[in-house]
CSV table of C-alpha atoms and ligand atoms in Angstrom, one decimal:
chain,number,residue,atom,x,y,z
A,1,MET,CA,4.1,12.4,19.5
A,2,PRO,CA,1.8,10.3,21.9
A,3,PHE,CA,1.3,6.6,21.2
A,4,SER,CA,-1.6,5.7,19.0
A,5,THR,CA,-4.6,4.2,20.7
A,6,LEU,CA,-6.7,1.4,19.2
A,7,GLU,CA,-9.3,4.1,18.3
A,8,ASP,CA,-6.8,5.8,16.0
A,9,PHE,CA,-6.8,2.8,13.7
A,10,HIS,CA,-9.1,2.6,10.7
A,11,PHE,CA,-8.7,-0.1,8.2
A,12,SER,CA,-8.8,-0.2,4.4
A,13,ALA,CA,-8.5,-2.7,1.6
A,14,GLY,CA,-9.0,-2.6,-2.2
A,15,PRO,CA,-11.6,-4.5,-4.2
A,16,TRP,CA,-8.7,-6.5,-5.7
A,17,ASN,CA,-8.1,-8.0,-2.3
A,18,ILE,CA,-11.3,-10.1,-2.7
A,19,HIS,CA,-10.4,-11.8,-5.9
A,20,THR,CA,-11.0,-14.9,-8.1
A,21,GLY,CA,-7.7,-16.7,-7.5
A,22,ALA,CA,-6.3,-16.5,-11.0
A,23,ASP,CA,-2.5,-16.7,-11.1
A,24,PRO,CA,0.1,-16.7,-13.9
A,25,PHE,CA,-0.3,-20.5,-14.2
A,26,GLY,CA,-4.0,-21.0,-13.9
A,27,PRO,CA,-7.4,-19.5,-14.3
A,28,GLU,CA,-10.0,-18.2,-11.9
A,29,VAL,CA,-11.1,-20.7,-9.2
A,30,ARG,CA,-13.8,-18.6,-7.6
A,31,ASP,CA,-16.7,-16.5,-8.9
A,32,ASP,CA,-16.2,-12.8,-8.8
A,33,ARG,CA,-18.4,-10.5,-6.7
A,34,ASP,CA,-19.7,-7.2,-7.8
A,35,PHE,CA,-18.3,-4.1,-6.2
A,36,ALA,CA,-21.3,-3.5,-4.0
A,37,ALA,CA,-21.1,-7.0,-2.5
A,38,LYS,CA,-17.3,-6.5,-1.8
A,39,LEU,CA,-18.1,-3.1,-0.2
A,40,LYS,CA,-20.7,-4.7,2.1
A,41,MET,CA,-18.2,-7.5,3.0
A,42,LEU,CA,-15.6,-5.0,3.9
A,43,LYS,CA,-18.0,-3.0,6.0
A,44,ASP,CA,-19.2,-6.1,7.8
A,45,LEU,CA,-15.5,-6.9,8.7
A,46,GLY,CA,-15.1,-3.5,10.2
A,47,PHE,CA,-13.3,-1.7,7.4
A,48,ASP,CA,-14.2,2.0,7.0
A,49,TYR,CA,-12.0,2.9,4.0
A,50,VAL,CA,-11.6,1.6,0.5
A,51,GLN,CA,-8.5,1.7,-1.8
A,52,PHE,CA,-9.2,2.2,-5.5
A,53,HIS,CA,-7.4,2.0,-8.8
A,54,ASP,CA,-8.7,4.6,-11.2
A,55,ASP,CA,-10.5,2.0,-13.3
A,56,ASP,CA,-12.0,0.3,-10.3
A,57,VAL,CA,-14.2,3.4,-10.4
A,58,VAL,CA,-14.3,4.6,-14.0
A,59,PRO,CA,-13.3,2.7,-17.1
A,60,ASP,CA,-10.4,4.4,-19.0
A,61,SER,CA,-12.7,4.6,-22.1
A,62,ALA,CA,-15.2,6.9,-20.3
A,63,SER,CA,-15.4,10.5,-21.5
A,64,GLN,CA,-14.8,13.3,-18.9
A,65,ALA,CA,-18.6,13.8,-18.6
A,66,GLU,CA,-19.0,10.1,-18.0
A,67,LEU,CA,-16.2,10.1,-15.5
A,68,GLU,CA,-18.0,12.7,-13.4
A,69,GLN,CA,-21.2,10.8,-13.6
A,70,ILE,CA,-19.7,7.4,-12.7
A,71,ALA,CA,-17.4,8.7,-10.0
A,72,GLY,CA,-20.3,10.6,-8.5
A,73,ASP,CA,-22.4,7.5,-8.4
A,74,MET,CA,-19.5,5.7,-6.6
A,75,ARG,CA,-19.4,8.5,-4.1
A,76,LYS,CA,-23.1,8.1,-3.4
A,77,LEU,CA,-22.6,4.3,-2.9
A,78,LEU,CA,-19.7,4.9,-0.5
A,79,ASP,CA,-21.7,7.5,1.4
A,80,SER,CA,-24.7,5.3,1.7
A,81,GLU,CA,-22.5,2.5,3.2
A,82,GLY,CA,-20.7,4.9,5.5
A,83,MET,CA,-17.4,4.2,3.7
A,84,THR,CA,-14.7,6.6,2.6
A,85,ALA,CA,-12.1,6.4,-0.3
A,86,GLU,CA,-8.5,6.2,1.1
A,87,PHE,CA,-6.7,6.8,-2.2
A,88,VAL,CA,-6.9,6.4,-6.0
A,89,ALA,CA,-4.0,4.7,-7.8
A,90,PRO,CA,-3.6,5.1,-11.6
A,91,ARG,CA,-3.5,1.5,-13.0
A,92,ILE,CA,-0.7,2.2,-15.4
A,93,TRP,CA,0.3,-1.3,-16.2
A,94,GLU,CA,-2.4,-3.1,-18.1
A,95,ASP,CA,-3.1,-0.9,-21.2
A,96,PRO,CA,-1.1,-1.8,-24.3
A,97,ARG,CA,0.3,1.8,-24.2
A,98,THR,CA,2.1,0.9,-20.9
A,99,ILE,CA,3.9,-2.2,-22.1
A,100,ASP,CA,7.2,-0.4,-21.8
A,101,GLY,CA,6.1,1.7,-18.9
A,102,ALA,CA,3.8,4.7,-18.6
A,103,ILE,CA,6.3,7.1,-17.1
A,104,THR,CA,9.6,5.8,-18.4
A,105,SER,CA,8.6,4.5,-21.8
A,106,ASN,CA,11.0,5.5,-24.5
A,107,ASP,CA,7.9,6.7,-26.5
A,108,PRO,CA,6.8,10.2,-25.6
A,109,ALA,CA,3.2,9.5,-26.6
A,110,GLU,CA,3.1,6.7,-24.0
A,111,ARG,CA,4.5,9.0,-21.4
A,112,ALA,CA,1.8,11.5,-22.2
A,113,TYR,CA,-0.8,8.7,-21.8
A,114,GLY,CA,0.6,7.9,-18.3
A,115,ILE,CA,0.3,11.5,-17.2
A,116,ARG,CA,-3.3,11.6,-18.6
A,117,ARG,CA,-4.1,8.5,-16.4
A,118,GLY,CA,-2.5,10.3,-13.5
A,119,LYS,CA,-4.7,13.4,-14.0
A,120,ARG,CA,-7.8,11.3,-14.4
A,121,SER,CA,-7.0,9.7,-11.1
A,122,VAL,CA,-6.9,13.1,-9.5
A,123,ASP,CA,-10.3,14.0,-11.0
A,124,ILE,CA,-11.7,10.7,-9.6
A,125,ALA,CA,-10.1,11.3,-6.2
A,126,ASN,CA,-11.6,14.8,-6.0
A,127,ILE,CA,-15.1,13.4,-6.7
A,128,LEU,CA,-14.7,10.6,-4.2
A,129,GLY,CA,-13.5,13.2,-1.6
A,130,CYS,CA,-10.0,11.9,-1.0
A,131,ASP,CA,-6.7,13.8,-1.5
A,132,ARG,CA,-4.3,10.8,-1.9
A,133,ILE,CA,-2.9,9.4,-5.1
A,134,VAL,CA,-0.8,6.3,-4.8
A,135,LEU,CA,1.9,5.7,-7.4
A,136,TRP,CA,2.9,2.1,-7.8
A,137,PRO,CA,5.2,2.3,-10.8
A,138,ALA,CA,4.7,-1.3,-11.9
A,139,ARG,CA,6.5,-1.2,-15.3
A,140,GLU,CA,8.9,1.7,-14.7
A,141,GLY,CA,12.1,-0.4,-15.1
A,142,THR,CA,13.5,-2.8,-17.6
A,143,TYR,CA,14.2,-6.5,-18.2
A,144,ILE,CA,17.6,-5.6,-19.5
A,145,ARG,CA,19.4,-2.5,-18.2
A,146,GLU,CA,20.5,-1.3,-21.7
A,147,ALA,CA,16.8,-0.8,-22.7
A,148,LYS,CA,16.5,2.6,-21.1
A,149,ASP,CA,18.5,5.5,-19.8
A,150,ALA,CA,18.3,5.4,-16.0
A,151,VAL,CA,19.2,9.1,-15.6
A,152,ALA,CA,16.5,10.1,-18.0
A,153,ALA,CA,14.1,7.7,-16.2
A,154,SER,CA,14.7,9.4,-12.9
A,155,GLN,CA,13.8,12.7,-14.3
A,156,GLN,CA,10.7,11.3,-16.0
A,157,LEU,CA,9.5,9.9,-12.6
A,158,CYS,CA,10.0,13.4,-11.2
A,159,ASP,CA,8.2,15.0,-14.2
A,160,PHE,CA,5.2,12.6,-13.6
A,161,ALA,CA,5.0,13.7,-9.9
A,162,ASN,CA,5.3,17.4,-10.9
A,163,ALA,CA,2.6,17.0,-13.5
A,164,LEU,CA,0.1,15.8,-10.9
A,165,LEU,CA,1.2,18.3,-8.2
A,166,GLU,CA,0.8,21.1,-10.7
A,167,TYR,CA,-2.6,19.8,-11.9
A,168,ASP,CA,-4.1,20.1,-8.5
A,169,PRO,CA,-2.9,22.3,-5.6
A,170,LYS,CA,-4.3,20.0,-2.9
A,171,ILE,CA,-3.6,16.5,-4.1
A,172,ARG,CA,-0.9,14.4,-2.3
A,173,LEU,CA,1.2,11.8,-4.0
A,174,LEU,CA,2.3,8.6,-2.2
A,175,GLY,CA,5.0,6.5,-3.8
A,176,GLU,CA,4.6,2.7,-3.2
A,177,MET,CA,8.0,1.3,-4.2
A,178,LYS,CA,8.9,-2.3,-5.0
A,179,PRO,CA,12.2,-3.7,-6.2
A,180,ASN,CA,10.9,-6.2,-8.8
A,181,GLU,CA,7.9,-7.9,-10.4
A,182,PRO,CA,6.6,-7.4,-12.9
A,183,MET,CA,9.9,-5.8,-14.1
A,184,ASP,CA,13.2,-7.4,-13.3
A,185,LEU,CA,15.0,-4.1,-12.6
A,186,MET,CA,12.9,-1.3,-11.2
A,187,TYR,CA,13.7,2.3,-11.0
A,188,LEU,CA,13.4,3.7,-7.5
A,189,PRO,CA,13.3,0.2,-6.0
A,190,THR,CA,12.9,1.2,-2.4
A,191,THR,CA,11.2,3.7,-0.2
A,192,GLY,CA,14.5,5.5,0.4
A,193,HIS,CA,15.0,6.0,-3.3
A,194,PHE,CA,11.6,7.6,-3.6
A,195,LEU,CA,12.1,9.8,-0.5
A,196,ALA,CA,15.2,11.3,-2.2
A,197,LEU,CA,13.1,12.1,-5.2
A,198,VAL,CA,10.5,13.8,-3.1
A,199,TYR,CA,12.8,16.7,-2.3
A,200,LYS,CA,13.4,17.3,-6.0
A,201,THR,CA,9.7,17.8,-6.8
A,202,VAL,CA,8.0,21.1,-7.1
A,203,ASP,CA,6.2,20.6,-3.8
A,204,PRO,CA,7.9,18.2,-1.4
A,205,ASP,CA,5.3,18.8,1.3
A,206,ARG,CA,2.7,17.0,-0.8
A,207,VAL,CA,4.8,14.0,-1.6
A,208,GLY,CA,5.2,11.0,0.7
A,209,VAL,CA,5.2,7.2,0.8
A,210,LEU,CA,3.0,4.2,1.3
A,211,ILE,CA,5.1,1.2,2.5
A,212,GLU,CA,4.1,-2.3,1.7
A,213,SER,CA,5.6,-4.9,4.0
A,214,ALA,CA,6.2,-7.4,1.2
A,215,HIS,CA,7.9,-4.9,-1.0
A,216,ALA,CA,10.4,-4.0,1.7
A,217,ILE,CA,11.0,-7.7,2.4
A,218,LEU,CA,11.6,-8.4,-1.3
A,219,ALA,CA,14.2,-5.7,-1.3
A,220,GLY,CA,16.0,-7.5,1.5
A,221,LEU,CA,15.0,-4.8,4.0
A,222,ASP,CA,13.1,-4.8,7.3
A,223,PRO,CA,9.7,-3.3,6.9
A,224,ALA,CA,9.6,-1.8,10.4
A,225,ASP,CA,12.9,0.0,9.8
A,226,GLU,CA,11.6,1.2,6.4
A,227,MET,CA,8.5,2.6,8.2
A,228,ALA,CA,10.7,4.2,10.9
A,229,TYR,CA,12.7,6.0,8.3
A,230,ALA,CA,9.7,7.3,6.5
A,231,LEU,CA,8.2,8.3,9.9
A,232,TRP,CA,11.3,10.3,10.7
A,233,HIS,CA,10.8,12.2,7.4
A,234,GLY,CA,7.2,12.8,8.4
A,235,LYS,CA,6.2,11.0,5.3
A,236,LEU,CA,4.6,7.7,6.2
A,237,TRP,CA,1.1,8.5,4.9
A,238,GLY,CA,0.0,4.9,4.1
A,239,VAL,CA,0.8,1.3,4.6
A,240,HIS,CA,0.1,-2.0,2.8
A,241,LEU,CA,0.5,-4.5,5.5
A,242,ASN,CA,0.9,-8.1,4.4
A,243,ASP,CA,3.5,-10.9,4.7
A,244,GLN,CA,6.0,-12.7,2.6
A,245,ASN,CA,7.6,-16.1,3.0
A,246,GLY,CA,11.0,-15.5,1.6
A,247,LEU,CA,12.3,-13.8,-1.5
A,248,LYS,CA,9.8,-15.1,-4.0
A,249,PHE,CA,7.2,-13.4,-6.1
A,250,ASP,CA,5.1,-10.8,-4.2
A,251,GLN,CA,2.9,-13.1,-2.2
A,252,ASP,CA,0.6,-10.7,-0.3
A,253,LYS,CA,0.1,-13.2,2.5
A,254,ALA,CA,-2.2,-12.3,5.4
A,255,PHE,CA,-0.4,-9.9,7.8
A,256,GLY,CA,1.9,-11.6,10.3
A,257,THR,CA,1.3,-15.2,9.1
A,258,ALA,CA,4.8,-15.8,7.9
A,259,ASN,CA,6.8,-13.9,10.5
A,260,LEU,CA,4.8,-12.7,13.6
A,261,ARG,CA,7.8,-11.0,15.1
A,262,ARG,CA,8.4,-8.9,12.0
A,263,ALA,CA,4.7,-8.0,12.0
A,264,PHE,CA,5.0,-7.0,15.7
A,265,ASN,CA,7.9,-4.7,15.0
A,266,GLN,CA,5.9,-3.0,12.2
A,267,VAL,CA,2.9,-2.5,14.5
A,268,ASP,CA,5.1,-1.4,17.3
A,269,VAL,CA,6.8,1.4,15.3
A,270,LEU,CA,3.4,2.6,14.1
A,271,VAL,CA,2.0,2.6,17.6
A,272,ARG,CA,5.0,4.4,19.2
A,273,ASN,CA,4.9,7.1,16.5
A,274,GLY,CA,1.2,8.0,16.7
A,275,TYR,CA,0.4,6.5,13.3
A,276,GLY,CA,-3.3,7.1,12.5
A,277,GLN,CA,-3.6,10.4,14.5
A,278,ASN,CA,-3.4,12.5,11.3
A,279,GLY,CA,-5.8,10.4,9.3
A,280,GLU,CA,-3.3,7.7,8.2
A,281,ILE,CA,-5.1,4.5,7.5
A,282,ILE,CA,-4.1,0.9,8.2
A,283,GLY,CA,-4.2,-0.4,4.7
A,284,LEU,CA,-4.0,-4.1,3.8
A,285,ASP,CA,-2.8,-5.5,0.5
A,286,VAL,CA,-3.5,-9.2,1.0
A,287,LYS,CA,-4.7,-12.1,-1.2
A,288,ALA,CA,-6.7,-15.2,-0.2
A,289,MET,CA,-5.0,-18.5,-1.0
A,290,ARG,CA,-6.0,-19.9,-4.3
A,291,THR,CA,-7.3,-22.9,-2.5
A,292,GLN,CA,-9.9,-20.9,-0.5
A,293,LYS,CA,-13.5,-21.6,-1.4
A,294,PHE,CA,-15.8,-18.7,-2.5
A,295,ASP,CA,-17.8,-18.2,0.6
A,296,ARG,CA,-14.7,-18.0,2.9
A,297,ALA,CA,-12.4,-16.0,0.5
A,298,HIS,CA,-12.5,-12.9,2.7
A,299,MET,CA,-11.0,-14.5,5.8
A,300,HIS,CA,-7.5,-13.3,5.0
A,301,LEU,CA,-8.8,-9.8,5.5
A,302,LYS,CA,-10.4,-10.6,8.8
A,303,ASN,CA,-7.3,-12.6,9.9
A,304,SER,CA,-5.0,-9.7,9.0
A,305,LYS,CA,-7.0,-7.2,10.9
A,306,ASP,CA,-7.3,-9.4,13.9
A,307,VAL,CA,-3.5,-10.0,14.0
A,308,PHE,CA,-2.9,-6.2,13.6
A,309,LEU,CA,-5.3,-5.4,16.5
A,310,ALA,CA,-3.8,-8.2,18.8
A,311,LEU,CA,-0.3,-6.9,18.1
A,312,ALA,CA,-1.3,-3.3,18.7
A,313,ASP,CA,-2.9,-4.4,22.0
A,314,LEU,CA,0.5,-6.1,22.8
A,315,ALA,CA,2.4,-3.0,21.8
A,316,LEU,CA,0.2,-0.9,24.1
A,317,SER,CA,0.4,-3.2,27.1
A,318,ILE,CA,3.9,-4.6,26.9
A,319,ASP,CA,6.1,-3.7,29.9
A,320,ARG,CA,8.2,-0.9,28.4
A,321,SER,CA,10.2,-0.4,31.6
A,322,GLU,CA,11.3,-4.0,31.5
A,323,TRP,CA,12.1,-3.6,27.8
A,324,GLN,CA,14.1,-0.4,28.6
A,325,ALA,CA,16.0,-2.1,31.5
A,326,LEU,CA,17.1,-4.9,29.2
A,327,ARG,CA,18.3,-2.3,26.7
A,328,ASP,CA,20.1,-0.3,29.4
A,329,ALA,CA,21.8,-3.5,30.6
A,330,ARG,CA,22.8,-4.3,27.0
A,331,ASP,CA,21.1,-7.7,27.7
A,332,TYR,CA,19.9,-8.4,24.2
A,333,GLU,CA,19.7,-12.1,24.8
A,334,GLY,CA,17.3,-11.3,27.7
A,335,LEU,CA,15.4,-8.9,25.4
A,336,ASP,CA,15.2,-11.6,22.7
A,337,ALA,CA,13.6,-14.0,25.3
A,338,PHE,CA,11.3,-11.2,26.6
A,339,ILE,CA,9.9,-10.5,23.1
A,340,MET,CA,9.6,-14.2,22.2
A,341,LYS,CA,7.6,-14.9,25.4
A,342,GLN,CA,5.3,-12.0,24.7
A,343,LEU,CA,4.7,-13.3,21.2
A,344,MET,CA,4.1,-16.8,22.4
A,345,GLY,CA,1.7,-15.6,25.2
A,346,ARG,CA,4.0,-17.2,27.8
A,347,ALA,CA,5.2,-14.0,29.5
B,401,GLO,C1,1.6,-4.7,-6.2
B,401,GLO,C2,1.1,-3.5,-5.5
B,401,GLO,C3,-0.3,-3.2,-5.9
B,401,GLO,C4,-0.6,-1.8,-5.4
B,401,GLO,C5,-1.9,-1.3,-5.9
B,401,GLO,C6,-2.2,0.1,-5.4
B,401,GLO,O1,2.7,-5.2,-6.0
B,401,GLO,O2,1.2,-3.8,-4.1
B,401,GLO,O3,-1.2,-4.1,-5.4
B,401,GLO,O4,-0.6,-1.8,-4.0
B,401,GLO,O5,-1.9,-1.3,-7.2
B,401,GLO,O6,-1.2,1.0,-5.7
B,402,MG,MG1,0.5,-2.8,-2.5
């Protein structure tokens, strides 16, 4: 696989990445923008793709006929701006029917609702012209382990994947795993767990992963190695680049701002493995600080993209023969200094 070039990289973000700053302890601090304004903002920043939740496009209350109409209008808006949908993710964590999970709820009616949301997401994706469904199983876990049967839950997660794969022969499913938050104990808490489930589904070729940097970090794992493992499986079909300052809540900090070296290693593994050459997108999942004023509450997106491109440029220009010579000599102190100098611009 040849290295990626800068031209292979196309960027995406979701409308939720330009947000009002509400958090669990305080209300909104900035006005909202309508979707068209967000789309224009993303376009101006050089983003070509948009990530969607199902109800970012169509309210859950809409009938099937309304769904087709509303999603069709969204497609026209995207086309008119020269933008493309990257994926649709069923938002299966806000409705009262998902309080105990939409896939692993103990109530079969609630599990049926989850599958219905998944199928609606497929319908919306088809109208928007994308083949990727992202599954972030937000409430598929427990606060106390005794609340659910973990063996049954594993099968229910597989059943959910199969229901979508069987519903549409072309759709691809990308698991976005996270170890905690909002639930204390998540099922399939890491990418590796989901990758093992992939091979138990009815069509493993259409199931892969989207890796979010912060989610790997929260699991105590290195995001670059997580990406490498998924790349080895041929299943890294999406990323949510961001950063995380320790094992706290999911912070969604701008990419590379907490740990530049960790960010470089993510970019490097993507570049070396030709990420982007088969239509994979550089997705961001970042939040502006709550302190940011309205008119500058998109700079976290620009900063993340700029950091990615600067690190990709470094990955493409770094002296690989010197790097290799240090490996061959088993001079890892020398390699440590070599990488640090590159990152400090003091090479
Ligand atoms: C939360 C997740 C969430 C998903 C989004 C799309 O921790 O990162 O933001 O990425 O709902 O699946
Ligand atoms: Mg994410």
